mmCIF file of C-alpha atoms (C1' of nucleotides) in Angstrom:
data_model
loop_
_atom_site.group_PDB
_atom_site.id
_atom_site.type_symbol
_atom_site.label_atom_id
_atom_site.label_comp_id
_atom_site.label_asym_id
_atom_site.label_seq_id
_atom_site.Cartn_x
_atom_site.Cartn_y
_atom_site.Cartn_z
ATOM 1 C CA UNK A 1 -14.644 -12.401 25.291
ATOM 2 C CA UNK A 2 -13.558 -9.777 22.791
ATOM 3 C CA UNK A 3 -10.698 -8.768 20.576
ATOM 4 C CA UNK A 4 -8.398 -6.034 21.795
ATOM 5 C CA UNK A 5 -8.391 -2.440 20.584
ATOM 6 C CA UNK A 6 -4.944 -3.256 19.220
ATOM 7 C CA UNK A 7 -6.299 -5.996 16.960
ATOM 8 C CA UNK A 8 -9.118 -3.747 15.851
ATOM 9 C CA UNK A 9 -6.653 -0.970 14.969
ATOM 10 C CA UNK A 10 -4.369 -3.445 13.211
ATOM 11 C CA UNK A 11 -7.186 -4.711 11.021
ATOM 12 C CA UNK A 12 -8.328 -1.203 10.155
ATOM 13 C CA UNK A 13 -4.759 -0.160 9.461
ATOM 14 C CA UNK A 14 -4.136 -3.082 7.151
ATOM 15 C CA UNK A 15 -7.410 -2.458 5.351
ATOM 16 C CA UNK A 16 -6.344 1.146 4.815
ATOM 17 C CA UNK A 17 -3.010 0.003 3.410
ATOM 18 C CA UNK A 18 -4.626 -2.560 1.157
ATOM 19 C CA UNK A 19 -6.750 0.187 -0.355
ATOM 20 C CA UNK A 20 -3.629 2.047 -1.524
ATOM 21 C CA UNK A 21 -1.843 1.120 -4.751
ATOM 22 C CA UNK A 22 0.406 -1.902 -4.234
ATOM 23 C CA UNK A 23 3.821 -0.983 -2.882
ATOM 24 C CA UNK A 24 2.758 2.365 -1.441
ATOM 25 C CA UNK A 25 4.829 3.396 1.558
ATOM 26 C CA UNK A 26 2.394 4.444 4.297
ATOM 27 C CA UNK A 27 3.216 6.551 7.327
ATOM 28 C CA UNK A 28 1.832 5.595 10.719
ATOM 29 C CA UNK A 29 0.606 9.171 10.994
ATOM 30 C CA UNK A 30 -1.627 8.752 7.958
ATOM 31 C CA UNK A 31 -2.712 5.246 8.832
ATOM 32 C CA UNK A 32 -3.746 6.451 12.275
ATOM 33 C CA UNK A 33 -5.561 9.490 10.960
ATOM 34 C CA UNK A 34 -7.526 7.453 8.456
ATOM 35 C CA UNK A 35 -8.555 4.857 11.014
ATOM 36 C CA UNK A 36 -9.394 7.150 13.930
ATOM 37 C CA UNK A 37 -6.743 5.607 16.124
ATOM 38 C CA UNK A 38 -3.976 7.044 18.315
ATOM 39 C CA UNK A 39 -0.796 7.359 16.231
ATOM 40 C CA UNK A 40 1.579 6.372 19.013
ATOM 41 C CA UNK A 41 -0.355 3.224 19.722
ATOM 42 C CA UNK A 42 -0.653 2.423 16.037
ATOM 43 C CA UNK A 43 3.100 2.778 15.784
ATOM 44 C CA UNK A 44 3.575 0.063 18.349
ATOM 45 C CA UNK A 45 1.073 -2.155 16.595
ATOM 46 C CA UNK A 46 2.835 -1.801 13.266
ATOM 47 C CA UNK A 47 6.119 -2.734 14.891
ATOM 48 C CA UNK A 48 4.535 -6.035 15.772
ATOM 49 C CA UNK A 49 3.062 -6.447 12.313
ATOM 50 C CA UNK A 50 6.486 -5.743 10.822
ATOM 51 C CA UNK A 51 8.123 -8.391 13.005
ATOM 52 C CA UNK A 52 5.577 -10.905 11.780
ATOM 53 C CA UNK A 53 6.530 -10.094 8.216
ATOM 54 C CA UNK A 54 3.152 -9.140 6.826
ATOM 55 C CA UNK A 55 4.330 -5.555 6.477
ATOM 56 C CA UNK A 56 7.802 -4.207 5.742
ATOM 57 C CA UNK A 57 9.184 -1.211 7.581
ATOM 58 C CA UNK A 58 11.610 1.503 6.501
ATOM 59 C CA UNK A 59 13.061 3.893 9.032
ATOM 60 C CA UNK A 60 14.224 7.428 8.489
ATOM 61 C CA UNK A 61 12.713 10.266 6.498
ATOM 62 C CA UNK A 62 10.295 8.965 3.907
ATOM 63 C CA UNK A 63 10.331 5.708 5.785
ATOM 64 C CA UNK A 64 7.108 3.914 6.588
ATOM 65 C CA UNK A 65 5.390 0.616 6.024
ATOM 66 C CA UNK A 66 4.461 -1.380 2.947
ATOM 67 C CA UNK A 67 1.986 -4.226 2.745
ATOM 68 C CA UNK A 68 4.086 -7.287 2.227
ATOM 69 C CA UNK A 69 1.517 -9.947 1.346
ATOM 70 C CA UNK A 70 -1.582 -10.606 -0.701
ATOM 71 C CA UNK A 71 -4.486 -9.126 1.263
ATOM 72 C CA UNK A 72 -6.440 -12.294 0.430
ATOM 73 C CA UNK A 73 -3.910 -14.325 2.384
ATOM 74 C CA UNK A 74 -4.120 -12.220 5.511
ATOM 75 C CA UNK A 75 -7.105 -13.550 7.387
ATOM 76 C CA UNK A 76 -8.614 -11.847 10.394
ATOM 77 C CA UNK A 77 -7.558 -14.837 12.474
ATOM 78 C CA UNK A 78 -3.956 -14.263 11.429
ATOM 79 C CA UNK A 79 -4.013 -10.588 12.381
ATOM 80 C CA UNK A 80 -5.640 -11.243 15.739
ATOM 81 C CA UNK A 81 -3.108 -13.941 16.514
ATOM 82 C CA UNK A 82 -0.165 -11.725 15.589
ATOM 83 C CA UNK A 83 -1.392 -8.946 17.851
ATOM 84 C CA UNK A 84 -3.210 -10.714 20.697
ATOM 85 C CA UNK A 85 -1.429 -14.053 20.534
ATOM 86 C CA UNK A 86 -2.997 -17.460 20.046
ATOM 87 C CA UNK A 87 -6.746 -17.697 20.346
ATOM 88 C CA UNK A 88 -7.505 -19.768 23.426
ATOM 89 C CA UNK A 89 -11.076 -19.512 24.674
ATOM 90 C CA UNK A 90 -10.336 -21.324 27.884
ATOM 91 C CA UNK A 91 -7.055 -22.614 29.193
ATOM 92 C CA UNK A 92 -8.232 -26.200 28.975
ATOM 93 C CA UNK A 93 -9.331 -25.807 25.361
ATOM 94 C CA UNK A 94 -5.938 -26.552 23.903
ATOM 95 C CA UNK A 95 -5.226 -29.909 25.423
ATOM 96 C CA UNK A 96 -6.388 -31.712 28.481
ATOM 97 C CA UNK A 97 -2.936 -31.960 29.970
ATOM 98 C CA UNK A 98 -2.658 -28.196 30.362
ATOM 99 C CA UNK A 99 -5.886 -28.239 32.348
ATOM 100 C CA UNK A 100 -6.007 -27.995 36.104
ATOM 101 C CA UNK A 101 -8.591 -30.762 36.100
ATOM 102 C CA UNK A 102 -6.499 -32.952 33.837
ATOM 103 C CA UNK A 103 -7.926 -36.334 33.154
ATOM 104 C CA UNK A 104 -11.268 -35.429 34.645
ATOM 105 C CA UNK A 105 -12.258 -32.268 32.849
ATOM 106 C CA UNK A 106 -15.866 -32.221 31.750
ATOM 107 C CA UNK A 107 -15.700 -29.151 29.580
ATOM 108 C CA UNK A 108 -12.527 -29.685 27.592
ATOM 109 C CA UNK A 109 -14.356 -31.032 24.560
ATOM 110 C CA UNK A 110 -16.838 -28.187 24.489
ATOM 111 C CA UNK A 111 -14.198 -25.473 24.491
ATOM 112 C CA UNK A 112 -12.204 -27.225 21.812
ATOM 113 C CA UNK A 113 -15.360 -27.435 19.704
ATOM 114 C CA UNK A 114 -16.405 -23.813 20.181
ATOM 115 C CA UNK A 115 -12.879 -22.618 19.581
ATOM 116 C CA UNK A 116 -12.790 -24.498 16.304
ATOM 117 C CA UNK A 117 -16.021 -22.841 15.231
ATOM 118 C CA UNK A 118 -14.715 -19.412 16.194
ATOM 119 C CA UNK A 119 -11.365 -19.752 14.466
ATOM 120 C CA UNK A 120 -13.084 -21.022 11.341
ATOM 121 C CA UNK A 121 -15.250 -17.911 11.322
ATOM 122 C CA UNK A 122 -12.223 -15.669 11.861
ATOM 123 C CA UNK A 123 -10.434 -17.419 9.025
ATOM 124 C CA UNK A 124 -13.319 -16.906 6.643
ATOM 125 C CA UNK A 125 -12.624 -13.183 6.357
ATOM 126 C CA UNK A 126 -9.493 -11.561 4.998
ATOM 127 C CA UNK A 127 -8.205 -8.025 4.669
ATOM 128 C CA UNK A 128 -9.049 -8.195 0.956
ATOM 129 C CA UNK A 129 -12.751 -8.402 1.842
ATOM 130 C CA UNK A 130 -12.625 -4.803 3.023
ATOM 131 C CA UNK A 131 -10.105 -3.302 0.649
ATOM 132 C CA UNK A 132 -12.646 -2.255 -1.945
ATOM 133 C CA UNK A 133 -15.673 -0.063 -1.428
ATOM 134 C CA UNK A 134 -17.835 -2.648 -3.159
ATOM 135 C CA UNK A 135 -18.077 -4.677 0.017
ATOM 136 C CA UNK A 136 -20.053 -2.107 1.973
ATOM 137 C CA UNK A 137 -23.074 -3.447 3.763
ATOM 138 C CA UNK A 138 -25.843 -1.286 5.133
ATOM 139 C CA UNK A 139 -27.137 -1.620 8.674
ATOM 140 C CA UNK B 1 -10.356 -13.509 23.148
ATOM 141 C CA UNK B 2 -11.166 -15.823 26.019
ATOM 142 C CA UNK B 3 -13.613 -16.371 28.819
ATOM 143 C CA UNK B 4 -12.592 -15.312 32.303
ATOM 144 C CA UNK B 5 -11.449 -17.603 35.068
ATOM 145 C CA UNK B 6 -14.625 -16.548 36.852
ATOM 146 C CA UNK B 7 -16.834 -17.877 34.060
ATOM 147 C CA UNK B 8 -14.844 -21.077 33.933
ATOM 148 C CA UNK B 9 -15.264 -21.575 37.680
ATOM 149 C CA UNK B 10 -18.964 -20.723 37.474
ATOM 150 C CA UNK B 11 -19.556 -23.344 34.792
ATOM 151 C CA UNK B 12 -17.634 -25.977 36.708
ATOM 152 C CA UNK B 13 -19.451 -25.079 39.900
ATOM 153 C CA UNK B 14 -22.855 -25.339 38.264
ATOM 154 C CA UNK B 15 -21.930 -28.654 36.664
ATOM 155 C CA UNK B 16 -20.927 -29.956 40.087
ATOM 156 C CA UNK B 17 -24.249 -28.851 41.543
ATOM 157 C CA UNK B 18 -26.202 -30.369 38.665
ATOM 158 C CA UNK B 19 -24.578 -33.716 39.389
ATOM 159 C CA UNK B 20 -26.053 -33.765 42.903
ATOM 160 C CA UNK B 21 -29.613 -34.913 43.558
ATOM 161 C CA UNK B 22 -32.102 -32.153 42.751
ATOM 162 C CA UNK B 23 -32.586 -29.739 45.639
ATOM 163 C CA UNK B 24 -29.295 -30.529 47.343
ATOM 164 C CA UNK B 25 -27.921 -27.616 49.335
ATOM 165 C CA UNK B 26 -24.262 -27.177 48.363
ATOM 166 C CA UNK B 27 -21.606 -25.312 50.334
ATOM 167 C CA UNK B 28 -19.159 -23.058 48.543
ATOM 168 C CA UNK B 29 -16.406 -24.890 50.375
ATOM 169 C CA UNK B 30 -17.386 -28.173 48.730
ATOM 170 C CA UNK B 31 -18.083 -26.658 45.343
ATOM 171 C CA UNK B 32 -14.653 -25.053 45.356
ATOM 172 C CA UNK B 33 -12.897 -28.208 46.492
ATOM 173 C CA UNK B 34 -14.552 -30.316 43.818
ATOM 174 C CA UNK B 35 -13.725 -27.871 41.041
ATOM 175 C CA UNK B 36 -10.150 -27.018 42.017
ATOM 176 C CA UNK B 37 -10.994 -23.386 42.474
ATOM 177 C CA UNK B 38 -10.294 -20.865 45.249
ATOM 178 C CA UNK B 39 -13.183 -20.893 47.725
ATOM 179 C CA UNK B 40 -13.149 -17.165 48.415
ATOM 180 C CA UNK B 41 -13.333 -16.373 44.716
ATOM 181 C CA UNK B 42 -16.004 -18.993 44.177
ATOM 182 C CA UNK B 43 -18.004 -17.374 46.950
ATOM 183 C CA UNK B 44 -18.043 -14.094 45.042
ATOM 184 C CA UNK B 45 -19.025 -15.865 41.865
ATOM 185 C CA UNK B 46 -21.944 -17.616 43.507
ATOM 186 C CA UNK B 47 -23.173 -14.320 44.929
ATOM 187 C CA UNK B 48 -23.482 -13.150 41.340
ATOM 188 C CA UNK B 49 -25.157 -16.359 40.242
ATOM 189 C CA UNK B 50 -27.625 -16.008 43.124
ATOM 190 C CA UNK B 51 -28.476 -12.448 42.099
ATOM 191 C CA UNK B 52 -29.222 -13.680 38.604
ATOM 192 C CA UNK B 53 -31.644 -16.217 40.042
ATOM 193 C CA UNK B 54 -30.209 -19.388 38.596
ATOM 194 C CA UNK B 55 -29.192 -20.505 42.070
ATOM 195 C CA UNK B 56 -30.855 -19.840 45.416
ATOM 196 C CA UNK B 57 -28.866 -18.964 48.497
ATOM 197 C CA UNK B 58 -29.547 -19.745 52.165
ATOM 198 C CA UNK B 59 -27.530 -18.138 54.926
ATOM 199 C CA UNK B 60 -26.809 -19.512 58.350
ATOM 200 C CA UNK B 61 -25.756 -22.944 59.515
ATOM 201 C CA UNK B 62 -26.575 -25.567 56.911
ATOM 202 C CA UNK B 63 -27.077 -22.725 54.505
ATOM 203 C CA UNK B 64 -25.655 -22.872 51.008
ATOM 204 C CA UNK B 65 -26.783 -22.828 47.420
ATOM 205 C CA UNK B 66 -29.318 -24.818 45.443
ATOM 206 C CA UNK B 67 -29.637 -25.088 41.693
ATOM 207 C CA UNK B 68 -32.751 -23.139 40.859
ATOM 208 C CA UNK B 69 -33.358 -24.064 37.217
ATOM 209 C CA UNK B 70 -33.365 -26.971 34.804
ATOM 210 C CA UNK B 71 -29.728 -27.566 33.872
ATOM 211 C CA UNK B 72 -30.911 -27.959 30.264
ATOM 212 C CA UNK B 73 -32.083 -24.341 30.309
ATOM 213 C CA UNK B 74 -28.804 -22.917 31.554
ATOM 214 C CA UNK B 75 -26.687 -22.528 28.473
ATOM 215 C CA UNK B 76 -22.996 -21.741 28.562
ATOM 216 C CA UNK B 77 -23.793 -18.428 26.910
ATOM 217 C CA UNK B 78 -26.112 -17.555 29.782
ATOM 218 C CA UNK B 79 -23.507 -18.325 32.429
ATOM 219 C CA UNK B 80 -20.783 -16.391 30.638
ATOM 220 C CA UNK B 81 -23.079 -13.405 30.261
ATOM 221 C CA UNK B 82 -24.068 -13.448 33.921
ATOM 222 C CA UNK B 83 -20.454 -13.469 35.032
ATOM 223 C CA UNK B 84 -18.567 -11.586 32.311
ATOM 224 C CA UNK B 85 -21.394 -9.452 30.991
ATOM 225 C CA UNK B 86 -22.662 -9.261 27.425
ATOM 226 C CA UNK B 87 -20.589 -10.922 24.744
ATOM 227 C CA UNK B 88 -19.282 -8.218 22.439
ATOM 228 C CA UNK B 89 -16.433 -9.280 20.178
ATOM 229 C CA UNK B 90 -15.671 -5.760 19.046
ATOM 230 C CA UNK B 91 -17.244 -2.529 20.145
ATOM 231 C CA UNK B 92 -18.638 -1.904 16.682
ATOM 232 C CA UNK B 93 -20.191 -5.357 16.490
ATOM 233 C CA UNK B 94 -23.383 -4.357 18.240
ATOM 234 C CA UNK B 95 -24.533 -1.482 16.094
ATOM 235 C CA UNK B 96 -22.843 0.914 13.784
ATOM 236 C CA UNK B 97 -23.871 3.953 15.744
ATOM 237 C CA UNK B 98 -21.755 2.914 18.726
ATOM 238 C CA UNK B 99 -18.743 2.715 16.437
ATOM 239 C CA UNK B 100 -16.060 5.351 16.281
ATOM 240 C CA UNK B 101 -16.119 5.056 12.506
ATOM 241 C CA UNK B 102 -19.880 5.351 12.379
ATOM 242 C CA UNK B 103 -21.321 5.371 8.936
ATOM 243 C CA UNK B 104 -18.065 4.375 7.344
ATOM 244 C CA UNK B 105 -17.077 1.257 9.204
ATOM 245 C CA UNK B 106 -15.837 -1.497 6.949
ATOM 246 C CA UNK B 107 -15.755 -4.244 9.510
ATOM 247 C CA UNK B 108 -19.050 -3.837 11.330
ATOM 248 C CA UNK B 109 -20.779 -6.545 9.324
ATOM 249 C CA UNK B 110 -18.005 -9.046 9.859
ATOM 250 C CA UNK B 111 -18.000 -8.710 13.627
ATOM 251 C CA UNK B 112 -21.756 -8.953 13.814
ATOM 252 C CA UNK B 113 -21.556 -12.136 11.747
ATOM 253 C CA UNK B 114 -18.771 -13.766 13.747
ATOM 254 C CA UNK B 115 -20.433 -12.817 17.013
ATOM 255 C CA UNK B 116 -23.626 -14.483 15.891
ATOM 256 C CA UNK B 117 -21.719 -17.663 15.100
ATOM 257 C CA UNK B 118 -19.973 -17.584 18.461
ATOM 258 C CA UNK B 119 -23.091 -16.975 20.541
ATOM 259 C CA UNK B 120 -24.876 -19.726 18.673
ATOM 260 C CA UNK B 121 -22.075 -22.105 19.575
ATOM 261 C CA UNK B 122 -22.146 -21.001 23.218
ATOM 262 C CA UNK B 123 -25.910 -21.508 23.277
ATOM 263 C CA UNK B 124 -25.642 -25.014 21.895
ATOM 264 C CA UNK B 125 -24.203 -26.345 25.143
ATOM 265 C CA UNK B 126 -25.906 -26.376 28.522
ATOM 266 C CA UNK B 127 -24.929 -27.365 32.035
ATOM 267 C CA UNK B 128 -26.972 -30.538 31.570
ATOM 268 C CA UNK B 129 -24.535 -31.732 28.918
ATOM 269 C CA UNK B 130 -21.903 -32.212 31.596
ATOM 270 C CA UNK B 131 -24.007 -33.293 34.539
ATOM 271 C CA UNK B 132 -23.764 -36.987 33.799
ATOM 272 C CA UNK B 133 -20.649 -39.051 33.331
ATOM 273 C CA UNK B 134 -22.025 -40.436 30.098
ATOM 274 C CA UNK B 135 -20.900 -37.339 28.218
ATOM 275 C CA UNK B 136 -17.211 -37.913 28.728
ATOM 276 C CA UNK B 137 -15.106 -37.642 25.626
ATOM 277 C CA UNK B 138 -11.567 -38.916 25.351
ATOM 278 C CA UNK B 139 -8.737 -36.771 24.088
ATOM 279 C "C1'" DA C 1 -24.979 -19.211 73.242
ATOM 280 C "C1'" DT C 2 -22.336 -21.245 69.737
ATOM 281 C "C1'" DA C 3 -20.873 -22.642 65.425
ATOM 282 C "C1'" DA C 4 -21.537 -22.740 60.625
ATOM 283 C "C1'" DT C 5 -22.681 -20.663 56.810
ATOM 284 C "C1'" DA C 6 -23.397 -16.859 53.130
ATOM 285 C "C1'" DA C 7 -23.456 -11.642 52.136
ATOM 286 C "C1'" DA C 8 -21.221 -7.593 51.693
ATOM 287 C "C1'" DG C 9 -17.565 -4.639 51.477
ATOM 288 C "C1'" DA C 10 -12.684 -3.373 51.587
ATOM 289 C "C1'" DT C 11 -8.346 -4.168 49.975
ATOM 290 C "C1'" DA C 12 -4.474 -6.208 47.552
ATOM 291 C "C1'" DA C 13 -1.831 -8.409 43.822
ATOM 292 C "C1'" DT C 14 -1.249 -9.298 39.350
ATOM 293 C "C1'" DT C 15 -1.923 -9.003 34.672
ATOM 294 C "C1'" DC C 16 -3.215 -6.849 30.554
ATOM 295 C "C1'" DA C 17 -4.593 -3.112 27.570
ATOM 296 C "C1'" DT C 18 -3.534 1.170 26.204
ATOM 297 C "C1'" DA C 19 -0.944 4.261 25.500
ATOM 298 C "C1'" DT C 20 3.337 7.872 25.650
ATOM 299 C "C1'" DC C 21 8.130 9.067 25.679
ATOM 300 C "C1'" DT C 22 12.943 8.624 24.240
ATOM 301 C "C1'" DT C 23 16.321 6.918 21.043
ATOM 302 C "C1'" DA C 24 18.029 5.428 16.626
ATOM 303 C "C1'" DT C 25 17.906 5.798 11.713
ATOM 304 C "C1'" DT C 26 17.608 7.930 7.346
ATOM 305 C "C1'" DA C 27 16.836 11.273 3.452
ATOM 306 C "C1'" DA C 28 17.293 15.640 1.945
ATOM 307 C "C1'" DG C 29 18.945 20.103 1.917
ATOM 308 C "C1'" DA C 30 22.395 23.719 3.391
ATOM 309 C "C1'" DT D 1 30.004 16.868 5.154
ATOM 310 C "C1'" DC D 2 26.796 18.640 8.541
ATOM 311 C "C1'" DT D 3 22.337 19.709 10.158
ATOM 312 C "C1'" DT D 4 17.656 19.164 10.303
ATOM 313 C "C1'" DA D 5 13.337 17.027 9.950
ATOM 314 C "C1'" DA D 6 10.784 12.919 9.458
ATOM 315 C "C1'" DT D 7 10.214 8.535 10.495
ATOM 316 C "C1'" DA D 8 10.158 3.860 12.932
ATOM 317 C "C1'" DA D 9 12.095 1.180 16.999
ATOM 318 C "C1'" DG D 10 12.404 0.457 21.578
ATOM 319 C "C1'" DA D 11 11.652 1.548 26.462
ATOM 320 C "C1'" DT D 12 8.731 3.070 29.860
ATOM 321 C "C1'" DA D 13 4.462 4.523 32.099
ATOM 322 C "C1'" DT D 14 -0.524 4.586 33.144
ATOM 323 C "C1'" DG D 15 -4.769 2.781 34.143
ATOM 324 C "C1'" DA D 16 -8.234 -0.621 34.205
ATOM 325 C "C1'" DA D 17 -9.661 -5.163 34.737
ATOM 326 C "C1'" DT D 18 -9.053 -9.583 36.566
ATOM 327 C "C1'" DT D 19 -8.313 -12.462 40.196
ATOM 328 C "C1'" DA D 20 -8.240 -12.966 44.112
ATOM 329 C "C1'" DT D 21 -8.116 -12.465 49.794
ATOM 330 C "C1'" DC D 22 -9.565 -10.763 54.161
ATOM 331 C "C1'" DT D 23 -12.694 -8.932 57.504
ATOM 332 C "C1'" DT D 24 -16.977 -7.907 59.240
ATOM 333 C "C1'" DT D 25 -21.862 -8.603 59.463
ATOM 334 C "C1'" DA D 26 -26.151 -11.131 59.091
ATOM 335 C "C1'" DT D 27 -28.546 -15.307 59.472
ATOM 336 C "C1'" DT D 28 -29.826 -19.752 61.146
ATOM 337 C "C1'" DA D 29 -29.668 -24.632 63.042
ATOM 338 C "C1'" DT D 30 -28.324 -26.902 66.980
#
DNA sequence: ATAATAAAGATAATTCATATCTTATTAAGA
DNA sequence: TCTTAATAAGATATGAATTATCTTTATTAT
C-alpha cells in the first residue's frame, strides 16, 4: 500500500525540472543530485518518462531531458501510472470478471469505491503545485 | 499501490466467519475453501489475526478459529494494517524528519493529505458490511 | 491411542523494487 | 576527419518482499 521509490524519484525529478526555465535541458546527473536520488536509477526512470512523452530526451554530449508538457497537466496520478503502471488496489477492483470469486465477490464494490477516491486524490495534485517555492507548507 | 493477497484473503476469511452464527468455530480448511484461497497460506494469515486478538484460536481436534469482535468494529483499515503493517503511501508521508529531503521536502504535505483520504476511505468499511447478502451490488 | 486440528518454523518459488553495468549516440575539439 | 568526453538507452544483476508450501510439534476430543 505505497508508491514505489521510482515514482517518488520521478515526481521529485519532474518538480526539479519544472522549476527550471522552460525548455532547459537537464542532465540526469543534476536531477539526481538535486533530488537526493541515485543517478543510475534516475536514468532508468527518465527513460520511462521519455517513452511516455512527458519529457523529451537528447542523447550525446550536451544531451539530456526537457519537460515536454505543462506542469499543470501532469498530475501525480499520471506520473505514478507511467512509472508503476495502472493503480489497482485489489485485483478484483477493476471488474468483477477478473476476480477469482467472479459473480459472487462481496468486496468488489468496496475496492472500486476506494480506488475511485484514491485516484481522485492523486489527480488533484500536479507537478505545477510544487514548482514554485510559494507552495511550501510547514510541519 | 495495492493491498497484498494476504490482506485480501484475510478480509474474505473474516467476512466468511462473520456470516456464520456468532461463536462458530471455523476450520482454516473450510475458510480457505469458501474464499478460494490456499489453505496453507490462509493458515499463516489466521495465525497473525489470532495474535492481533480479533480472532481466537483453539488447537486440537475440533479446534479452529472464532470471531472475537463485533464485525462492525473491524474496519478494512484495521485488517490491512494487521496483515500488511502500517499504511504509509510514501516514506515522507508520516513526518518530515523521516524524509531524506528533510526540511526541504516539497511533497510531504501532499502525501500526508492523500494518505489521510485513503485511510478514511478504508475506515469507512467494516467486515459487517459484507456479512449479509443484503449488501450485494451488481456490476 | 488415534485422529484432527492449529502453531511454529523452515524452506522454496516467484515477483518486484532497486539498482548497476555496458553500449550507442552525439557534440566539440584536436 | 578522428578522438574524446559526455550523455542517454538498453541490458543485466541484486536483493527484498510476497506468496506460498512443507514438516514437525503441540494440543485436544473421541
